[in-house]
Amino acid sequence: MKLHRLLFPVAATVGAGVAVSYAVRLSACKVPALDIAACVLALFATVTTAVHHLFEATTATTHRCRVDGCTFRVRIRTSDPGESRRWQEAAASHPAHTLTQRP
């Protein structure tokens, strides 16, 4: 749980580092300040979100429906074994199966 508390500050630090790096490069090319600000804010938001998403994807447990072709899934982060088992059973017996068409 302590690792999740550090997630946003670490992701924001990485995003700020990338954004500042690009701001320095753009200012060296005489790009207008408003354009640099727009690029820096976009880069900060994108990199911060990407780092956060990658961490979540690597630490989450995913339970999928067992029916062939069904796209239903449940992703949980922090749970005890009992709760994980309940979600696994819920994913296996959900009422609406979303089947993908195969050629």
XYZ file of N, CA, C and O in Angstrom:
412
model
N 0.809 -1.186 0.000
C 0.000 0.000 0.000
C 0.857 1.257 0.000
O 0.478 2.257 -0.574
N 2.006 1.213 0.639
C 2.881 2.381 0.671
C 3.394 2.717 -0.728
O 3.622 3.873 -1.039
N 3.560 1.695 -1.544
C 4.035 1.922 -2.906
C 3.023 2.735 -3.710
O 3.396 3.579 -4.515
N 1.735 2.512 -3.479
C 0.697 3.251 -4.193
C 0.675 4.721 -3.783
O 0.276 5.576 -4.569
N 1.087 5.031 -2.569
C 1.146 6.430 -2.140
C 2.261 7.182 -2.851
O 2.180 8.387 -3.042
N 3.300 6.486 -3.228
C 4.421 7.114 -3.929
C 4.215 7.172 -5.438
O 4.987 7.822 -6.141
N 3.194 6.506 -5.923
C 3.002 6.387 -7.366
C 2.823 7.745 -8.046
O 3.520 8.049 -9.006
N 1.907 8.577 -7.559
C 1.680 9.852 -8.237
C 2.883 10.787 -8.152
O 3.257 11.381 -9.175
N 3.535 10.928 -6.989
C 4.723 11.798 -6.977
C 5.831 11.326 -7.924
O 6.472 12.139 -8.585
N 6.035 10.026 -8.010
C 7.057 9.498 -8.924
C 6.648 9.738 -10.373
O 7.461 10.186 -11.199
N 5.381 9.460 -10.703
C 4.903 9.677 -12.072
C 4.963 11.157 -12.438
O 5.357 11.513 -13.556
N 4.611 12.030 -11.498
C 4.667 13.466 -11.765
C 6.106 13.946 -11.937
O 6.377 14.814 -12.775
N 7.030 13.380 -11.187
C 8.438 13.750 -11.328
C 8.971 13.347 -12.697
O 9.681 14.119 -13.353
N 8.636 12.143 -13.127
C 9.070 11.690 -14.455
C 8.451 12.579 -15.535
O 9.131 13.008 -16.468
N 7.149 12.867 -15.402
C 6.477 13.733 -16.374
C 7.071 15.123 -16.410
O 7.258 15.705 -17.481
N 7.400 15.674 -15.240
C 8.006 17.011 -15.192
C 9.395 17.003 -15.815
O 9.768 17.949 -16.514
N 10.147 15.950 -15.589
C 11.484 15.854 -16.185
C 11.435 15.836 -17.699
O 12.212 16.534 -18.364
N 10.522 15.043 -18.239
C 10.382 14.985 -19.696
C 9.906 16.332 -20.233
O 10.418 16.832 -21.247
N 8.948 16.949 -19.560
C 8.410 18.226 -20.016
C 9.473 19.330 -19.995
O 9.586 20.107 -20.949
N 10.264 19.379 -18.935
C 11.320 20.398 -18.853
C 12.374 20.157 -19.924
O 12.880 21.093 -20.554
N 12.704 18.900 -20.161
C 13.685 18.574 -21.196
C 13.237 19.093 -22.565
O 14.016 19.697 -23.306
N 11.973 18.864 -22.893
C 11.461 19.346 -24.174
C 11.332 20.860 -24.197
O 11.527 21.483 -25.245
N 11.011 21.476 -23.063
C 10.910 22.939 -23.008
C 12.257 23.583 -23.307
O 12.325 24.583 -24.029
N 13.307 23.011 -22.790
C 14.652 23.540 -23.047
C 14.997 23.404 -24.528
O 15.534 24.329 -25.144
N 14.666 22.252 -25.095
C 14.954 22.046 -26.519
C 14.165 23.005 -27.405
O 14.688 23.540 -28.385
N 12.884 23.211 -27.072
C 12.054 24.103 -27.881
C 12.470 25.559 -27.739
O 12.441 26.317 -28.712
N 12.848 25.955 -26.531
C 13.255 27.351 -26.345
C 14.572 27.647 -27.064
O 14.803 28.776 -27.488
N 15.423 26.645 -27.224
C 16.661 26.828 -27.968
C 16.388 27.058 -29.461
O 17.196 27.658 -30.160
N 15.233 26.588 -29.917
C 14.849 26.768 -31.322
C 13.984 28.001 -31.541
O 13.374 28.154 -32.603
N 13.875 28.856 -30.528
C 13.127 30.109 -30.616
C 11.630 29.900 -30.864
O 10.993 30.647 -31.613
N 11.064 28.878 -30.232
C 9.633 28.627 -30.331
C 8.919 29.596 -29.378
O 9.403 29.838 -28.275
N 7.768 30.163 -29.762
C 7.048 31.105 -28.895
C 6.668 30.469 -27.541
O 6.415 29.267 -27.444
N 6.600 31.298 -26.508
C 6.380 30.827 -25.143
C 5.038 30.109 -24.969
O 4.958 29.102 -24.247
N 3.984 30.600 -25.619
C 2.684 29.931 -25.485
C 2.695 28.544 -26.117
O 2.051 27.618 -25.612
N 3.404 28.390 -27.218
C 3.523 27.066 -27.836
C 4.318 26.117 -26.945
O 3.980 24.939 -26.814
N 5.371 26.639 -26.329
C 6.162 25.812 -25.401
C 5.303 25.396 -24.218
O 5.326 24.234 -23.798
N 4.515 26.339 -23.694
C 3.651 26.022 -22.551
C 2.638 24.943 -22.901
O 2.405 24.017 -22.109
N 2.062 25.027 -24.075
C 1.096 24.017 -24.505
C 1.756 22.647 -24.628
O 1.207 21.634 -24.175
N 2.928 22.613 -25.222
C 3.650 21.344 -25.378
C 4.070 20.772 -24.030
O 3.958 19.571 -23.795
N 4.540 21.632 -23.142
C 4.992 21.174 -21.831
C 3.828 20.594 -21.029
O 3.951 19.529 -20.413
N 2.694 21.274 -21.037
C 1.535 20.763 -20.302
C 1.033 19.443 -20.885
O 0.679 18.523 -20.149
N 1.012 19.344 -22.197
C 0.571 18.101 -22.832
C 1.530 16.951 -22.527
O 1.096 15.831 -22.222
N 2.815 17.224 -22.603
C 3.801 16.180 -22.296
C 3.738 15.756 -20.840
O 3.798 14.563 -20.527
N 3.602 16.713 -19.945
C 3.503 16.390 -18.523
C 2.302 15.485 -18.257
O 2.418 14.452 -17.596
N 1.150 15.848 -18.786
C -0.059 15.057 -18.568
C 0.053 13.668 -19.180
O -0.312 12.666 -18.553
N 0.580 13.590 -20.384
C 0.680 12.310 -21.073
C 1.661 11.372 -20.392
O 1.355 10.192 -20.165
N 2.829 11.860 -20.057
C 3.846 11.000 -19.436
C 3.415 10.577 -18.030
O 3.581 9.423 -17.648
N 2.827 11.498 -17.272
C 2.357 11.153 -15.931
C 1.285 10.072 -16.000
O 1.325 9.090 -15.246
N 0.344 10.221 -16.902
C -0.710 9.223 -17.061
C -0.147 7.893 -17.548
O -0.565 6.830 -17.085
N 0.801 7.926 -18.465
C 1.391 6.689 -18.982
C 2.148 5.935 -17.902
O 2.020 4.700 -17.782
N 2.928 6.630 -17.095
C 3.664 5.970 -16.009
C 2.682 5.377 -15.014
O 2.846 4.231 -14.559
N 1.645 6.128 -14.677
C 0.628 5.635 -13.743
C -0.065 4.395 -14.303
O -0.257 3.397 -13.596
N -0.432 4.435 -15.576
C -1.114 3.297 -16.209
C -0.207 2.065 -16.280
O -0.667 0.942 -16.034
N 1.051 2.251 -16.618
C 1.975 1.110 -16.680
C 2.149 0.460 -15.319
O 2.191 -0.770 -15.211
N 2.243 1.263 -14.274
C 2.363 0.702 -12.937
C 1.103 -0.074 -12.564
O 1.179 -1.179 -12.024
N -0.049 0.495 -12.853
C -1.308 -0.178 -12.549
C -1.427 -1.491 -13.325
O -1.898 -2.491 -12.791
N -1.020 -1.479 -14.577
C -1.126 -2.685 -15.402
C -0.206 -3.795 -14.916
O -0.552 -4.977 -15.013
N 0.946 -3.439 -14.376
C 1.870 -4.472 -13.920
C 1.544 -4.994 -12.534
O 1.951 -6.107 -12.192
N 0.810 -4.241 -11.722
C 0.515 -4.686 -10.359
C -0.908 -5.195 -10.183
O -1.240 -5.721 -9.130
N -1.767 -5.059 -11.180
C -3.159 -5.486 -11.055
C -3.312 -6.951 -11.434
O -2.528 -7.506 -12.195
N -4.351 -7.555 -10.879
C -4.718 -8.923 -11.221
C -5.946 -8.857 -12.117
O -6.913 -8.173 -11.789
N -5.924 -9.575 -13.218
C -7.031 -9.559 -14.158
C -7.682 -10.932 -14.212
O -7.008 -11.939 -14.375
N -9.003 -10.944 -14.045
C -9.787 -12.173 -14.186
C -10.663 -12.025 -15.417
O -11.358 -11.027 -15.578
N -10.626 -13.027 -16.294
C -11.396 -12.977 -17.537
C -12.462 -14.066 -17.542
O -12.344 -15.065 -16.848
N -13.470 -13.849 -18.367
C -14.513 -14.853 -18.553
C -13.915 -16.059 -19.268
O -13.069 -15.914 -20.153
N -14.365 -17.235 -18.893
C -13.802 -18.467 -19.469
C -14.449 -18.881 -20.785
O -13.962 -19.793 -21.448
N -15.549 -18.223 -21.163
C -16.225 -18.555 -22.412
C -15.352 -18.089 -23.574
O -14.879 -16.948 -23.595
N -15.139 -18.969 -24.537
C -14.291 -18.647 -25.682
C -14.901 -17.500 -26.484
O -16.051 -17.562 -26.888
N -14.118 -16.436 -26.678
C -14.566 -15.291 -27.454
C -15.196 -14.185 -26.637
O -15.461 -13.113 -27.154
N -15.453 -14.392 -25.337
C -16.058 -13.357 -24.494
C -14.971 -12.366 -24.067
O -13.864 -12.760 -23.693
N -15.291 -11.086 -24.112
C -14.311 -10.056 -23.810
C -14.451 -9.480 -22.405
O -13.773 -8.517 -22.067
N -15.293 -10.047 -21.563
C -15.513 -9.534 -20.210
C -14.293 -9.806 -19.337
O -13.738 -10.895 -19.354
N -13.894 -8.784 -18.559
C -12.777 -8.969 -17.637
C -12.936 -8.048 -16.435
O -13.607 -7.024 -16.496
N -12.310 -8.444 -15.340
C -12.305 -7.673 -14.105
C -10.851 -7.477 -13.715
O -10.075 -8.432 -13.670
N -10.481 -6.220 -13.427
C -9.108 -5.924 -13.007
C -9.156 -5.350 -11.597
O -9.818 -4.352 -11.356
N -8.437 -5.987 -10.669
C -8.396 -5.515 -9.288
C -6.953 -5.287 -8.886
O -6.045 -5.956 -9.359
N -6.756 -4.310 -8.001
C -5.399 -3.953 -7.572
C -5.029 -4.599 -6.258
O -4.160 -5.435 -6.199
N -5.640 -4.159 -5.197
C -5.262 -4.649 -3.883
C -6.414 -5.436 -3.293
O -7.489 -4.894 -3.046
N -6.199 -6.703 -3.082
C -7.245 -7.540 -2.503
C -6.606 -8.728 -1.803
O -5.483 -9.131 -2.111
N -7.363 -9.290 -0.882
C -6.901 -10.500 -0.221
C -7.286 -11.700 -1.094
O -8.053 -11.561 -2.052
N -6.772 -12.884 -0.806
C -7.070 -14.046 -1.653
C -8.564 -14.365 -1.740
O -9.046 -14.791 -2.788
N -9.305 -14.158 -0.661
C -10.739 -14.436 -0.692
C -11.487 -13.517 -1.639
O -12.354 -13.959 -2.404
N -11.180 -12.234 -1.585
C -11.832 -11.283 -2.474
C -11.435 -11.532 -3.926
O -12.263 -11.447 -4.839
N -10.182 -11.870 -4.157
C -9.730 -12.187 -5.510
C -10.487 -13.392 -6.058
O -10.884 -13.406 -7.227
N -10.712 -14.378 -5.213
C -11.451 -15.578 -5.638
C -12.897 -15.221 -5.979
O -13.462 -15.729 -6.946
N -13.516 -14.348 -5.173
C -14.899 -13.932 -5.458
C -14.994 -13.218 -6.798
O -15.925 -13.446 -7.575
N -14.031 -12.366 -7.102
C -14.042 -11.674 -8.391
C -13.778 -12.643 -9.538
O -14.307 -12.484 -10.641
N -12.946 -13.633 -9.293
C -12.685 -14.649 -10.322
C -13.969 -15.411 -10.634
O -14.285 -15.664 -11.797
N -14.725 -15.770 -9.602
C -15.994 -16.463 -9.817
C -17.017 -15.559 -10.499
O -17.787 -16.008 -11.352
N -17.036 -14.268 -10.137
C -17.955 -13.327 -10.779
C -17.635 -13.170 -12.262
O -18.540 -13.092 -13.096
N -16.368 -13.147 -12.604
C -15.981 -13.025 -14.021
C -16.358 -14.282 -14.791
O -16.711 -14.213 -15.966
N -16.301 -15.430 -14.135
C -16.619 -16.684 -14.820
C -18.116 -16.867 -15.024
O -18.538 -17.569 -15.942
N -18.939 -16.226 -14.185
C -20.381 -16.475 -14.279
C -21.192 -15.200 -14.485
O -22.304 -15.103 -14.002
N -20.656 -14.245 -15.212
C -21.416 -13.020 -15.453
C -22.548 -13.302 -16.433
O -22.455 -14.197 -17.265
N -23.646 -12.551 -16.332
C -24.844 -12.896 -17.121
C -24.775 -12.543 -18.606
O -25.367 -13.227 -19.430
N -24.078 -11.490 -18.974
C -24.077 -11.049 -20.374
C -22.710 -11.334 -20.993
O -21.712 -10.753 -20.582
N -22.677 -12.185 -21.952
C -21.418 -12.498 -22.631
C -21.301 -11.646 -23.878
O -22.159 -11.637 -24.732
N -20.217 -10.907 -23.969
C -19.931 -10.063 -25.124
C -18.994 -10.838 -26.024
O -17.795 -10.878 -25.771
N -19.540 -11.450 -27.037
C -18.720 -12.306 -27.902
C -18.207 -11.515 -29.087
O -18.906 -10.708 -29.679
N -16.937 -11.771 -29.420
C -16.359 -11.157 -30.605
C -16.563 -12.097 -31.777
O -16.451 -13.315 -31.642
N -16.865 -11.525 -32.918
C -17.085 -12.325 -34.113
C -15.759 -12.770 -34.703
O -14.849 -11.976 -34.863
N -15.666 -14.024 -34.984
C -14.451 -14.561 -35.617
C -14.729 -14.877 -37.072
O -15.786 -15.401 -37.412
N -13.778 -14.577 -37.938
C -14.003 -14.829 -39.367
C -14.000 -16.292 -39.696
O -13.551 -17.132 -39.060
